[in-house]
XYZ file of C-alpha atoms in Angstrom:
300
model
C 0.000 0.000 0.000
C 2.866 2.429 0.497
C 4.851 0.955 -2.377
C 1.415 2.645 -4.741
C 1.662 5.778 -3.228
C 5.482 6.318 -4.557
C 4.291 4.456 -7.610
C 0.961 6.668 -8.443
C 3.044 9.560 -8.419
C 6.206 8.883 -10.317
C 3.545 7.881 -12.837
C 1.719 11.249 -12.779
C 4.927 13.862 -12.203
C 8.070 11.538 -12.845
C 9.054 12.228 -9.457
C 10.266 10.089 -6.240
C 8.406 11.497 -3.969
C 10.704 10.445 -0.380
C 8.521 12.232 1.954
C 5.945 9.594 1.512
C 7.514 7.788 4.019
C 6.357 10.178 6.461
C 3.081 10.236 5.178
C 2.755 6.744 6.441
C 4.356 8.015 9.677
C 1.878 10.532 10.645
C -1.305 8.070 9.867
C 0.177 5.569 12.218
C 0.611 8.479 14.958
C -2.970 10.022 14.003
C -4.142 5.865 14.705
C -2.341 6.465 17.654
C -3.897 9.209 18.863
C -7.194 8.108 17.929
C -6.656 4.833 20.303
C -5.394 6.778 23.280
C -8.833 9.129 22.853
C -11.413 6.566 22.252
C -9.578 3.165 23.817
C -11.163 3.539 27.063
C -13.791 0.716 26.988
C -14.892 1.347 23.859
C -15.105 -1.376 20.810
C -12.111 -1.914 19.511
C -12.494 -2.644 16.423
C -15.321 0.661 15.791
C -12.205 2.831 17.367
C -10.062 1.082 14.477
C -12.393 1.805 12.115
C -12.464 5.577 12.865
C -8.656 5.015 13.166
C -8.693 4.278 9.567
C -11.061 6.752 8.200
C -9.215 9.778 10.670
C -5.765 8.244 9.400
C -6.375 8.347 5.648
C -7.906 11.929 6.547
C -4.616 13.512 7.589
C -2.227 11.795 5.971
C -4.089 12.744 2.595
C -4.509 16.132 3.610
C -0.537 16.466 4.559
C 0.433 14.909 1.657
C -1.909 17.310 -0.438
C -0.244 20.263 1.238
C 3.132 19.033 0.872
C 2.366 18.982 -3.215
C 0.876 21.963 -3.291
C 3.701 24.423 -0.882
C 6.903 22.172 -1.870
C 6.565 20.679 -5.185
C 3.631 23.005 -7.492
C 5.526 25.590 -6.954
C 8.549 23.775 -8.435
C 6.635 22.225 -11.278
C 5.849 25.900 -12.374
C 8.722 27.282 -12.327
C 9.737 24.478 -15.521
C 13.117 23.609 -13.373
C 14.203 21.005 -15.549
C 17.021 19.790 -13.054
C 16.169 16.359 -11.298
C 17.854 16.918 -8.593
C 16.134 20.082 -7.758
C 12.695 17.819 -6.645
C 14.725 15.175 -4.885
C 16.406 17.426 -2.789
C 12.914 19.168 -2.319
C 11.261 15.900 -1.064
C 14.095 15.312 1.419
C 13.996 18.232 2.918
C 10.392 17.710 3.193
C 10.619 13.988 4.834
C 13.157 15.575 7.367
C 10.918 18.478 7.892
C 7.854 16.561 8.837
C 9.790 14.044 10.961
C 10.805 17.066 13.373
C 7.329 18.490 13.337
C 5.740 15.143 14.277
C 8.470 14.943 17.148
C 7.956 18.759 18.311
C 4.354 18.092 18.532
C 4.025 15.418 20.482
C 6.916 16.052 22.889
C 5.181 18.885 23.331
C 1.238 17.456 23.947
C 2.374 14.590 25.765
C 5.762 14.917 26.811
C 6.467 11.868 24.568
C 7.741 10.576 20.890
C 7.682 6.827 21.563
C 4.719 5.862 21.294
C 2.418 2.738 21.994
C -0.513 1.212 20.182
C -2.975 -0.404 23.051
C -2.877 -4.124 22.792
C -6.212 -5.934 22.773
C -6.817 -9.339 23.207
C -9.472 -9.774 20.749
C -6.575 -8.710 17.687
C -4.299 -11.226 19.555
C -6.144 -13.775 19.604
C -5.257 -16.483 16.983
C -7.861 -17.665 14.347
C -6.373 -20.986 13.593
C -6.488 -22.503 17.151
C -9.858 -23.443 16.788
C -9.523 -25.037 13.409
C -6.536 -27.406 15.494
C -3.643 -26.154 12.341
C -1.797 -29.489 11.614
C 1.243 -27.361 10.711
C 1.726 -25.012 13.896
C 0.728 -22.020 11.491
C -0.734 -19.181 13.666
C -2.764 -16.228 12.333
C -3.357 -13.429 15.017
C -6.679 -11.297 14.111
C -4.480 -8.025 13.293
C -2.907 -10.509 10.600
C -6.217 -11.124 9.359
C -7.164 -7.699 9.622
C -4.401 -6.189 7.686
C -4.517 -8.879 4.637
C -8.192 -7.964 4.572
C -8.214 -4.209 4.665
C -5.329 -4.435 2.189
C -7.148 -6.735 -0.614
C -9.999 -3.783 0.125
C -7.907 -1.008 -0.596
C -6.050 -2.339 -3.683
C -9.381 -3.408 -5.292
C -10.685 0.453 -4.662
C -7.886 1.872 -6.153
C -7.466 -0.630 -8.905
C -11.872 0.472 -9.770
C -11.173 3.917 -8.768
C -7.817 4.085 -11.361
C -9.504 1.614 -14.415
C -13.258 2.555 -14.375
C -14.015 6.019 -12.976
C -13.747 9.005 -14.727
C -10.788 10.374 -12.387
C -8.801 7.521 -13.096
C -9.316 7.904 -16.740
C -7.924 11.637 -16.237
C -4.808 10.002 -13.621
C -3.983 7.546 -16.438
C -4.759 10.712 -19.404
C -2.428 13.238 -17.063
C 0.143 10.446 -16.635
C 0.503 10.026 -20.225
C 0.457 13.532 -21.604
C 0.472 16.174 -19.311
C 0.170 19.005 -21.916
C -2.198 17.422 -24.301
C -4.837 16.851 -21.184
C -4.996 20.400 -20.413
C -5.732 21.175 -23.419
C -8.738 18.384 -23.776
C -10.150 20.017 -20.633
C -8.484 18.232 -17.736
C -6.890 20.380 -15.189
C -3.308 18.895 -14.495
C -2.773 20.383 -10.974
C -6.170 19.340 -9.782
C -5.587 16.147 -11.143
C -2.144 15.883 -9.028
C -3.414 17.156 -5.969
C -6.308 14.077 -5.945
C -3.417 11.568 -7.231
C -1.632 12.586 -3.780
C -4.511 12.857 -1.899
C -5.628 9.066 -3.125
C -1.601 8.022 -2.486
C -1.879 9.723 1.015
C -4.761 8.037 2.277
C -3.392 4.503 1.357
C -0.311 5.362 3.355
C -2.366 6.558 6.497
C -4.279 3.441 6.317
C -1.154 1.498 5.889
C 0.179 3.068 8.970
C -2.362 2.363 11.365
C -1.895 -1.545 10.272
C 1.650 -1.011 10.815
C 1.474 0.612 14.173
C -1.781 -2.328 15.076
C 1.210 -5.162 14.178
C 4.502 -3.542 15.805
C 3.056 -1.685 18.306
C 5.649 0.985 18.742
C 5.857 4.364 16.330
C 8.185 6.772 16.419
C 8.489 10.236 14.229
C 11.313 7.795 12.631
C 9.103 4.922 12.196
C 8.775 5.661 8.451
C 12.222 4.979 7.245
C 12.544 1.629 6.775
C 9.068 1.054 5.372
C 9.591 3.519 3.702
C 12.618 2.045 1.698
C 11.413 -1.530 1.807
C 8.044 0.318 -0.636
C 10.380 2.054 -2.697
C 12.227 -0.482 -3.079
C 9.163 -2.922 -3.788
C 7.744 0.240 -6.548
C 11.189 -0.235 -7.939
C 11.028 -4.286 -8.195
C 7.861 -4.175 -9.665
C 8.457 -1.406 -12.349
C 7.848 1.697 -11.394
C 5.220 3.621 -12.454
C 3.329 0.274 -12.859
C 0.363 -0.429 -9.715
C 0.089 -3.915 -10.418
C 3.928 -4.474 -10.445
C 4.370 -2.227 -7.183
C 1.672 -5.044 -5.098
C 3.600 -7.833 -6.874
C 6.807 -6.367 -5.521
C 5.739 -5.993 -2.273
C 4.676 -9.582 -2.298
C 7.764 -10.492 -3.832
C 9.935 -8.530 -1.457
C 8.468 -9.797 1.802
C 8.267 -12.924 0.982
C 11.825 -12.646 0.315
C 12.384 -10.938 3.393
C 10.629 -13.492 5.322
C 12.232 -16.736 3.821
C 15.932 -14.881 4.593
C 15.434 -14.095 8.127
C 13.966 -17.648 8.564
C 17.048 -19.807 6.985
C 19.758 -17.089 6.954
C 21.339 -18.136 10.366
C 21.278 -21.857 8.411
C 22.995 -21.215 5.537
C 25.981 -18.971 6.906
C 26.256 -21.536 9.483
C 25.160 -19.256 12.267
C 27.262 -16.044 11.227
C 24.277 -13.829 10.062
C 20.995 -14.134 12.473
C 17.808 -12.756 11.028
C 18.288 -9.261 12.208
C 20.245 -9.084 8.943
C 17.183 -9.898 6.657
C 16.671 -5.782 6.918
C 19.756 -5.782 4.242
C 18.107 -7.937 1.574
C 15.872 -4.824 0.750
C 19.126 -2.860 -0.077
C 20.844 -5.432 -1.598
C 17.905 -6.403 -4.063
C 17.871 -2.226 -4.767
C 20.743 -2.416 -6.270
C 20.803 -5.493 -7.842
C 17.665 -4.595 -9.532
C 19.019 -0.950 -10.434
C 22.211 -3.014 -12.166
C 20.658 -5.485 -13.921
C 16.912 -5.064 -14.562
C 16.174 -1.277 -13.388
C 12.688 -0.973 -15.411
C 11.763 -4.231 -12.601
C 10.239 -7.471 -13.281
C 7.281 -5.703 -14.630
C 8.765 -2.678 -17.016
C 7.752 0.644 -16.223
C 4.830 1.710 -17.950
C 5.924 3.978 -20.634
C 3.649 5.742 -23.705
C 5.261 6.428 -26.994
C 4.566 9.943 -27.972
C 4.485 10.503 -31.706
C-alpha cells in the first residue's frame, strides 16, 4: 500500500516522492492518537475503524499540502534539473519528521509511542480449526490482509473505471495534451496525492496495530522496503508495485527464517533488513525498469 503511493506519483509527475515515508508516519501516529482518545472501553475494532477513516484523513490532507507548498511551486517554475525535486522531497521527509516529534513532545511529553494491545486482535484464528502445521494467524494478521485486498481493489476500480482515473492515467501520459482536452493537471495531481496519502495513512495504522511501537522515525525503513518494492515491480506500474511488495516480503521473510542456516550461524535474522538494499541495487544493475517494465507511452 505504500509501495502505490510512490508508484501513483512517479507515474503522474516523474518524481520520487521520499517524503511519503512520512506520510505513512503521521497516519500511524494520528491511529495512535485516535486509540489513546477513544480506547477507554470502547469497541475496539469501531475505534479502528475511525482510526482508519481519521488516518487516511490527515495523511491525505498532509500529503496534499506538501504537493501543493513544496513541489507546485517547483513544477511551475519548468526547473528542468532532477535533482532540484529530490532534494525538495528530502527536505520535506526531514521536515515533517521534526514536526511530528515537536508536537508530540510537546502534547504529551512523549515521541515513543504505543498502540494499546487488545486481546481480541491477539487472539489467533487458527487454534480453533486445530492447524496441523503449527501455522498461527493473530486477528491483526487477518485484519491487515483484509483491509489491504480492500484497498487495492478500490484503487485498482477507482484508477480503471471512474472518470478520475481515466484523467490520472490521461495526465500520466500527456500532461500538456490533457490540459488542453479540458483536464486540469494540478487538480488532477493534488487528488493523485490525496488518493496516495490516504493509502499510506491506512497502511500506517496496520503497521502501528502489528509492531506496536511508532516513532516520528518509524517511516524509514518502510519507507525504503516500498520504494524499493515500486522499484522491483516497475515503477510507475500499480500492479507491479503489489507484486513487488509480495515479492519482497516474501523474500524478506524466507531470509530471516534460513539465513542463520545457511551462513552456518554467522548472520541471524536481524540481517534480513539488508536484503531490501541489496535487491535495490541489484535490480538498479541489472533489470532497473523491474520485473514488470515501467509503464511507458510512446509519444508521436
Amino acid at each position: 500500500m505504500v509501495a502505490l503511493g510512490y508508484t501513483m506519483v512517479y507515474g503522474v509527475l516523474g518524481l520520487i516522492n521520499f517524503a511519503h515515508s512520512e506520510i505513512f508516519m503521521i497516519g500511524a501516529v494520528t491511529g495512535i492518537e485516535v486509540f489513546r482518545y477513544l480506547g477507554n472501553g470502547g469497541n475496539p475494532y469501531l475505534i479502528l475503524l475511525l482510526a482508519f477513516i481519521v488516518a487516511a484523513a490527515v495523511s491525505g490532507t498532509v500529503a496534499v499540502l506538501v504537493e501543493r507548498l513544496a513541489y507546485r511551486p517547483l513544477r511551475r517554475r519548468g526547473s528542468k534539473n532532477v535533482l532540484v525535486p529530490l532534494i525538495t522531497a528530502i527536505g520535506v521527509s526531514f521536515l515533517l519528521q521534526d514536526l511530528v516529534r515537536a508536537i508530540e513532545a510537546l502534547w504529551h511529553n512523549e515521541f515513543n509511542l504505543q498502540y494499546p494491545s487488545y486481546d481480541t486482535f491477539n487472539y489467533d484464528v487458527l487454534s480453533k480449526l486445530g492447524s496441523p502445521l503449527g501455522l498461527t494467524l493473530a486477528v491483526k494478521g487477518l485484519i491487515v490482509i483484509l483491509v489491504s485486498i480492500l484497498m487495492l481493489a478500490g484503487l485498482n476500480y477507482l484508477v480503471n473505471r471512474t472518470k478520475l482515473g481515466k484523467a490520472i492515467r490521461a495526465v500520466a501520459q500527456d500532461m500538456s495534451t490533457a490540459g488542453l482536452m479540458g483536464i486540469n493537471p494540478d487538480v488532477i495531481i493534488s487528488r493523485t496525492f490525496l488518493i496516495g496519502g490516504s493509502l499510506a495513512g491506512v497502511a500506517g495504522v496496520l503497521f502501528g496495530l502489528v509492531y506496536t511501537n511508532v516513532t516520528p522515525y518509524s517511516g524509514f525503513q518502510p519507507g525504503i522496503k516500498a520504494f524499493t518494492a515500486a522499484v522491483l515491480g516497475g515503477i510507475g506500474n500499480i500492479p507491479g508495485a503489489v507484486a513487488g511488495g509480495l515479492v519482497l516480503g516474501e523474500l524478506e521473510t524466507l531470509g530471516g527464517t534460513y539465513l542463520g542456516f545457511l551462513t552456518g550461524g554467522n548472520f541471524g535474522s536481524e540481517y534480513a533488513q539488508v536484503l531490501a538494499f541489496l535487491i535495490l541495487i541489484l535490480i538498479l544493475l541489472f533489470r532497473p525498469q523491474g520485473l514488470f517494465g515501467q509503464n511507458v507511452s510512446e509519444k508521436v
